[in-house]
Short mmCIF file of C-alpha atoms and ligand atoms in Angstrom, two decimals:
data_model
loop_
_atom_site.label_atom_id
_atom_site.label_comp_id
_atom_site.label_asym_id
_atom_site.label_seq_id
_atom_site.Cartn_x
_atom_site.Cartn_y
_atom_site.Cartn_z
CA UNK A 1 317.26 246.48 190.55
CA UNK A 2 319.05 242.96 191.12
CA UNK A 3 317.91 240.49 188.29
CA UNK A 4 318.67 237.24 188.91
CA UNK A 5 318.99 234.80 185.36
CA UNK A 6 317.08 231.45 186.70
CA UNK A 7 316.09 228.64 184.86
CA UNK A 8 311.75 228.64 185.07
CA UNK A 9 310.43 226.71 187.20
CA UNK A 10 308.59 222.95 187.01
CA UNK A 11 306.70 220.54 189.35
CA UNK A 12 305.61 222.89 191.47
CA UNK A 13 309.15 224.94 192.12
CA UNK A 14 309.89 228.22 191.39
CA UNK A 15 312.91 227.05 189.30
CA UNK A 16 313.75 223.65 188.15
CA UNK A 17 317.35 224.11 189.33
CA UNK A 18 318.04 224.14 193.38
CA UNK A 19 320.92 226.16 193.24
CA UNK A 20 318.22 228.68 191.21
CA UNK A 21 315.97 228.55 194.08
CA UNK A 22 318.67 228.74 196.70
CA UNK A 23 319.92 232.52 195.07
CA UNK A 24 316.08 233.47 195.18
CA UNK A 25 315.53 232.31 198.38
CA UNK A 26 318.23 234.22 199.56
CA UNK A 27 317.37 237.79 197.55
CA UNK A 28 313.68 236.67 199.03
CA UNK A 29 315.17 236.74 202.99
CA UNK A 30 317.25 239.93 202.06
CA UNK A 31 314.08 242.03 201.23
CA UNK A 32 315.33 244.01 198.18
CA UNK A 33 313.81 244.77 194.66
CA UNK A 34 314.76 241.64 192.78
CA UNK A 35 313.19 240.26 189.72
CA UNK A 36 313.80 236.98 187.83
CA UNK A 37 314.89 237.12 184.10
CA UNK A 38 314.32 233.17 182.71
CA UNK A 39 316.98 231.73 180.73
CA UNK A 40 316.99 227.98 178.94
CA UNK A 41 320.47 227.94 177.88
CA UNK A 42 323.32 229.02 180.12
CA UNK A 43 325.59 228.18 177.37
CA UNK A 44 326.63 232.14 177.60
CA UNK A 45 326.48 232.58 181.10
CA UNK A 46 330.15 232.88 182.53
CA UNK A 47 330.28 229.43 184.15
CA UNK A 48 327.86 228.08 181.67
CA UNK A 49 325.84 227.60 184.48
CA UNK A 50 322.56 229.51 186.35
CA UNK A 51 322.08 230.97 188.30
CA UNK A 52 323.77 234.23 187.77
CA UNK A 53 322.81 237.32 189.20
CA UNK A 54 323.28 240.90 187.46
CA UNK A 55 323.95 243.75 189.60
CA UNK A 56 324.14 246.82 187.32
CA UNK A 57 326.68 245.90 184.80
CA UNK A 58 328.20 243.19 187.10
CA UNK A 59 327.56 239.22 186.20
CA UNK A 60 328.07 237.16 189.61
CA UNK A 61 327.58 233.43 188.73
CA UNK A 62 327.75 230.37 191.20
CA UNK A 63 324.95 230.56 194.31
CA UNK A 64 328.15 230.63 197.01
CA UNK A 65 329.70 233.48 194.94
CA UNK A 66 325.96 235.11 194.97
CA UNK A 67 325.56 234.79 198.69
CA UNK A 68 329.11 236.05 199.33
CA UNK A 69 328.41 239.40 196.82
CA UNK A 70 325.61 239.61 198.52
CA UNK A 71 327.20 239.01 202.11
CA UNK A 72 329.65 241.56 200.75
CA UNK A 73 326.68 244.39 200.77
CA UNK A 74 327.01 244.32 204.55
CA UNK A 75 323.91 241.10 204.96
CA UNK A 76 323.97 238.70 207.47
CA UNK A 77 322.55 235.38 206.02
CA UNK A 78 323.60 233.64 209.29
CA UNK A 79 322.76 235.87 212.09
CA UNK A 80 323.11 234.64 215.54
CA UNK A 81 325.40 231.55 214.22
CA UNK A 82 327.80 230.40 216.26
CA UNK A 83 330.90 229.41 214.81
CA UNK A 84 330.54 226.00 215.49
CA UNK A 85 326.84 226.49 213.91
CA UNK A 86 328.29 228.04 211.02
CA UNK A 87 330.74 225.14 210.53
CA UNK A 88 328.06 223.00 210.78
CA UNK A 89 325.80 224.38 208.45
CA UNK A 90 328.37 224.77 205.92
CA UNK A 91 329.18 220.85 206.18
CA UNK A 92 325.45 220.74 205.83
CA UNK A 93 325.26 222.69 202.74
CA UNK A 94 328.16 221.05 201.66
CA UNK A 95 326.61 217.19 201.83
CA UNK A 96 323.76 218.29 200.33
CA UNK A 97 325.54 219.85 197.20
CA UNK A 98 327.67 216.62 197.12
CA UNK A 99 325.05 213.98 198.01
CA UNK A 100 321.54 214.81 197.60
CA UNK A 101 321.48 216.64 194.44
CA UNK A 102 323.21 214.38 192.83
CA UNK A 103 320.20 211.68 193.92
CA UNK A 104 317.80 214.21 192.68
CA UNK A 105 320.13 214.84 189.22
CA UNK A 106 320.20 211.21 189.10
CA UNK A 107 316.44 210.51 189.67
CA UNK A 108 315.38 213.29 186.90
CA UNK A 109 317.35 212.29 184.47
CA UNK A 110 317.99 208.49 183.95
CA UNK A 111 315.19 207.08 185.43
CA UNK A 112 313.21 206.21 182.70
CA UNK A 113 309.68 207.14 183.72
CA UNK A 114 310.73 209.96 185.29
CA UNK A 115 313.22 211.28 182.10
CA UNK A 116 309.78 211.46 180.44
CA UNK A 117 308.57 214.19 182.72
CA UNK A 118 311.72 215.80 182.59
CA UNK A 119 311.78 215.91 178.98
CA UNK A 120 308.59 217.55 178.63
CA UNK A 121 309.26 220.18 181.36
CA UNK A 122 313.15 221.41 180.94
CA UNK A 123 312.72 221.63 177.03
CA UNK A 124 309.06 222.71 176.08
CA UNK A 125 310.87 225.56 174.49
CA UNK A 126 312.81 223.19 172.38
CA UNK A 127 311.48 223.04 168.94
CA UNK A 128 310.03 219.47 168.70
CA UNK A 129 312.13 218.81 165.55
CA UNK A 130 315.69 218.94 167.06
CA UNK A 131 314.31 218.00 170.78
CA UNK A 132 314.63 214.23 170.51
CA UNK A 133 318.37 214.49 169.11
CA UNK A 134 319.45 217.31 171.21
CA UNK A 135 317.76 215.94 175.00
CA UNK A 136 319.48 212.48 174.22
CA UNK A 137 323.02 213.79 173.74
CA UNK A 138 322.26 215.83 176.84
CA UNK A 139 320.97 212.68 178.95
CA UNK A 140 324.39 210.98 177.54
CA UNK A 141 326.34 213.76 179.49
CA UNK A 142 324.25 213.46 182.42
CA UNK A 143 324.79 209.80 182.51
CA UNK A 144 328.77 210.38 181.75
CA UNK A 145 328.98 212.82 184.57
CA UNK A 146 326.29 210.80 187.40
CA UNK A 147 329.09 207.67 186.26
CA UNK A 148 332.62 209.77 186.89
CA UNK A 149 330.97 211.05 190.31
CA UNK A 150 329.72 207.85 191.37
CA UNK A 151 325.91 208.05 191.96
CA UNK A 152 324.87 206.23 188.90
CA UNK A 153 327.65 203.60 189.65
CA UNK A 154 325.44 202.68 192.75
CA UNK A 155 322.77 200.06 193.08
CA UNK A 156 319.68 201.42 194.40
CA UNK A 157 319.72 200.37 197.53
CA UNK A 158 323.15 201.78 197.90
CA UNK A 159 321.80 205.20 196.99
CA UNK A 160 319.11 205.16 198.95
CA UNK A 161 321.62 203.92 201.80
CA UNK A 162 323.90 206.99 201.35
CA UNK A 163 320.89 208.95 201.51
CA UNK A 164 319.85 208.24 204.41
CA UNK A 165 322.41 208.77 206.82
CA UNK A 166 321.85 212.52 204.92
CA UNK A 167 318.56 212.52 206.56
CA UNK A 168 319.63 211.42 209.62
CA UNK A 169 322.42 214.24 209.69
CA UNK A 170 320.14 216.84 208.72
CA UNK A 171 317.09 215.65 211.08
CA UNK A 172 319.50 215.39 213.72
CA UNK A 173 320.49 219.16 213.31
CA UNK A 174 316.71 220.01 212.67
CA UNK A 175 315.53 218.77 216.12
CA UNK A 176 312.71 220.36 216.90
CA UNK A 177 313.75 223.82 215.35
CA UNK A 178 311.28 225.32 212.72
CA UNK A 179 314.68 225.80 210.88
CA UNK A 180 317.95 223.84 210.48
CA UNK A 181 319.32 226.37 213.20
CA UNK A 182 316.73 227.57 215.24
CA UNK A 183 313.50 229.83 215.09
CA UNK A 184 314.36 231.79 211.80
CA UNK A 185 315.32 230.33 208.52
CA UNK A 186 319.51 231.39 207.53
CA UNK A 187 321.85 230.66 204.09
CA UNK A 188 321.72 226.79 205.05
CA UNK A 189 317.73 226.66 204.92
CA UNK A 190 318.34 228.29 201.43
CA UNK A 191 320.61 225.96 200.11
CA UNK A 192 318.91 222.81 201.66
CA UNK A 193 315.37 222.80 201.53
CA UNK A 194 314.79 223.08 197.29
CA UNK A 195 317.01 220.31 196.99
CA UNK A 196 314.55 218.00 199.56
CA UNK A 197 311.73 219.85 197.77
CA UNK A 198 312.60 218.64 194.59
CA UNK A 199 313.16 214.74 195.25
CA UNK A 200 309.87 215.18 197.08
CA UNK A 201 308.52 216.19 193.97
CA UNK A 202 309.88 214.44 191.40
CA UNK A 203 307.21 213.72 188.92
CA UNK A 204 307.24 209.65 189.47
CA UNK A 205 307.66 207.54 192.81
CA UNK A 206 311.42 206.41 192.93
CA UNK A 207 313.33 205.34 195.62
CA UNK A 208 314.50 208.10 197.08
CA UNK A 209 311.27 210.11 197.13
CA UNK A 210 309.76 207.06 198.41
CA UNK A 211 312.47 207.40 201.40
CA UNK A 212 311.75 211.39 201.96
CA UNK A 213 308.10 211.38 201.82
CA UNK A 214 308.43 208.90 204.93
CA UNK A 215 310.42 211.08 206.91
CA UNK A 216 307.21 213.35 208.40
CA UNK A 217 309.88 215.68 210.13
CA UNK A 218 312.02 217.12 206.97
CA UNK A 219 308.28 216.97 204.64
CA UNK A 220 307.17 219.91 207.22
CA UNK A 221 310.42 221.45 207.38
CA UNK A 222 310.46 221.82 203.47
CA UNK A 223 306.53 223.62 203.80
CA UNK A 224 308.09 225.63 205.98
CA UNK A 225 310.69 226.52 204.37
CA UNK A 226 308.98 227.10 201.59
CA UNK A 227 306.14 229.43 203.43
CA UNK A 228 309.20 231.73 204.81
CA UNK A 229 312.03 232.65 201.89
CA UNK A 230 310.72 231.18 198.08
CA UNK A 231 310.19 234.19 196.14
CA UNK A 232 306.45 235.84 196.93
CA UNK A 233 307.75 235.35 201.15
CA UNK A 234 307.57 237.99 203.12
CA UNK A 235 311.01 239.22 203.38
CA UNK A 236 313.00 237.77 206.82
CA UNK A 237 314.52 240.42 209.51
CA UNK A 238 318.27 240.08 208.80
CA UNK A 239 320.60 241.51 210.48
CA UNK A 240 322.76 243.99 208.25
CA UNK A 241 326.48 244.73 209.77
CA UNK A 242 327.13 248.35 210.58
N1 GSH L 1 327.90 225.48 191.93
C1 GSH L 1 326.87 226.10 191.12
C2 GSH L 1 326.07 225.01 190.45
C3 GSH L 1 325.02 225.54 189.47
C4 GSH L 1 324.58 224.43 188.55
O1 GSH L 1 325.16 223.33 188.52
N2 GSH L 1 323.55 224.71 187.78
C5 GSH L 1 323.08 223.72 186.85
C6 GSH L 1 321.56 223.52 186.98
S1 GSH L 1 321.13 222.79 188.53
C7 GSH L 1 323.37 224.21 185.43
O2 GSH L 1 323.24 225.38 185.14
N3 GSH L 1 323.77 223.28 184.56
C8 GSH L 1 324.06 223.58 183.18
C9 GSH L 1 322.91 223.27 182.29
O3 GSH L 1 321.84 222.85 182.78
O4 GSH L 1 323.06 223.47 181.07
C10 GSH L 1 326.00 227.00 192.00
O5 GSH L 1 326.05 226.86 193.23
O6 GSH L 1 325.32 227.86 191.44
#
């Protein structure tokens, strides 16, 4: 059986990482045995990241490197794509990785308020006695990092700027599709949605939740979403190459 190594899950997701919930959604669509082994610390992992998935004695880390071992199998995550489509949805996937997460990143973790939350979720399994020293030095990297990348050097408003010509990019593709390309949810749905999911969740009202929870359109997308691939889904009809 494929494990996948996932972070848990918080507010409401089935992991607090969207890159966690993009490899499940995409074992979800592909219908196979799969079962989640929870990790805290990816220290080990090969990237030092999750998720990672273990196919017999093979580790595959990286969610793009997951879909393409599991493209490899002979899966279809993008049935019925054109190429244009495809090109699109990778851009798509692409400006999500690059912008949005790094809103969401930035909202969790140096906010104030919402740091709290965070806190108290990502590292219950933190002894209390080394939590306080150990979360700070981490929230000092995440700060270091959101600075050398550029969302934490933005004013609000700027963020919430950038973010919304996302939303208009990926409401423009959404249409009135059920899905980002059509009638049946493929790898860009997967990739997308937990990252809207989470800023729609984040445990206290900032900006940029503020923004997405006004834009009706992508809310009911992310249900959707959500209904079709997160893990418990009925698995989705792909098509499997001969
Ligand atoms: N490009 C990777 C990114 C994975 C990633 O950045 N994971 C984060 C959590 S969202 C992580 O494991 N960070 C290290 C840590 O939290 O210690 C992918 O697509 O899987």
């Amino acid at each position: 059986m494929l494990t996948l190594l996932t972070f848990p899950g918080s507010f409401g997701a089935p992991s607090h990482s969207p890159y966690c919930v993009k490899a499940m959604c995409l074992l979800q669509m592909l219908g196979l045995n799969w079962q989640p082994e929870y990790m805290h610390d990816p220290r080990k992992m090969p990237l030092s990241r999750l998720p990672v998935l273990k196919d017999g004695d093979q580790l595959i880390p990286d969610s793009a490197h997951i879909q393409m071992h599991l493209e490899a199998k002979g899966v279809d995550f993008n049935a019925g794509l054109s190429e244009l489509e495809k090109a699109q949805a990778h851009a798509l996937v692409q400006m999500t990785e690059a912008g949005l997460y790094n809103i969401l990143v930035h909202d969790r973790w140096l906010v104030d308020a919402s740091w709290e939350h965070t806190r108290a979720k990502f590292f219950k399994a933190i002894p209390w006695l080394i939590r306080g020293p150990l979360t700070r030095n981490l929230r000092k990297g995440i700060r270091s990092k959101m600075m050398a990348q550029g969302t934490a050097q933005f004013s609000e408003s700027e963020r919430v700027e950038h973010m919304k010509r996302d939303l208009v990019a990926l409401s423009a593709q959404l249409g009135e599709f059920a899905f980002l390309f059509g009638d049946a949810p493929t790898a860009a749905d997967a990739a997308i949605a937990p990252v809207l999911d989470m800023i729609l969740n984040l445990p206290v009202e900032t900006a940029a939740r503020c923004l997405l929870r006004s834009w009706d359109g992508l809310t009911a997308y992310v249900v959707r979403v959500s209904d079709a691939i997160y893990p418990g889904a009925q698995p989705v009809k792909l098509s499997v190459a001969a």
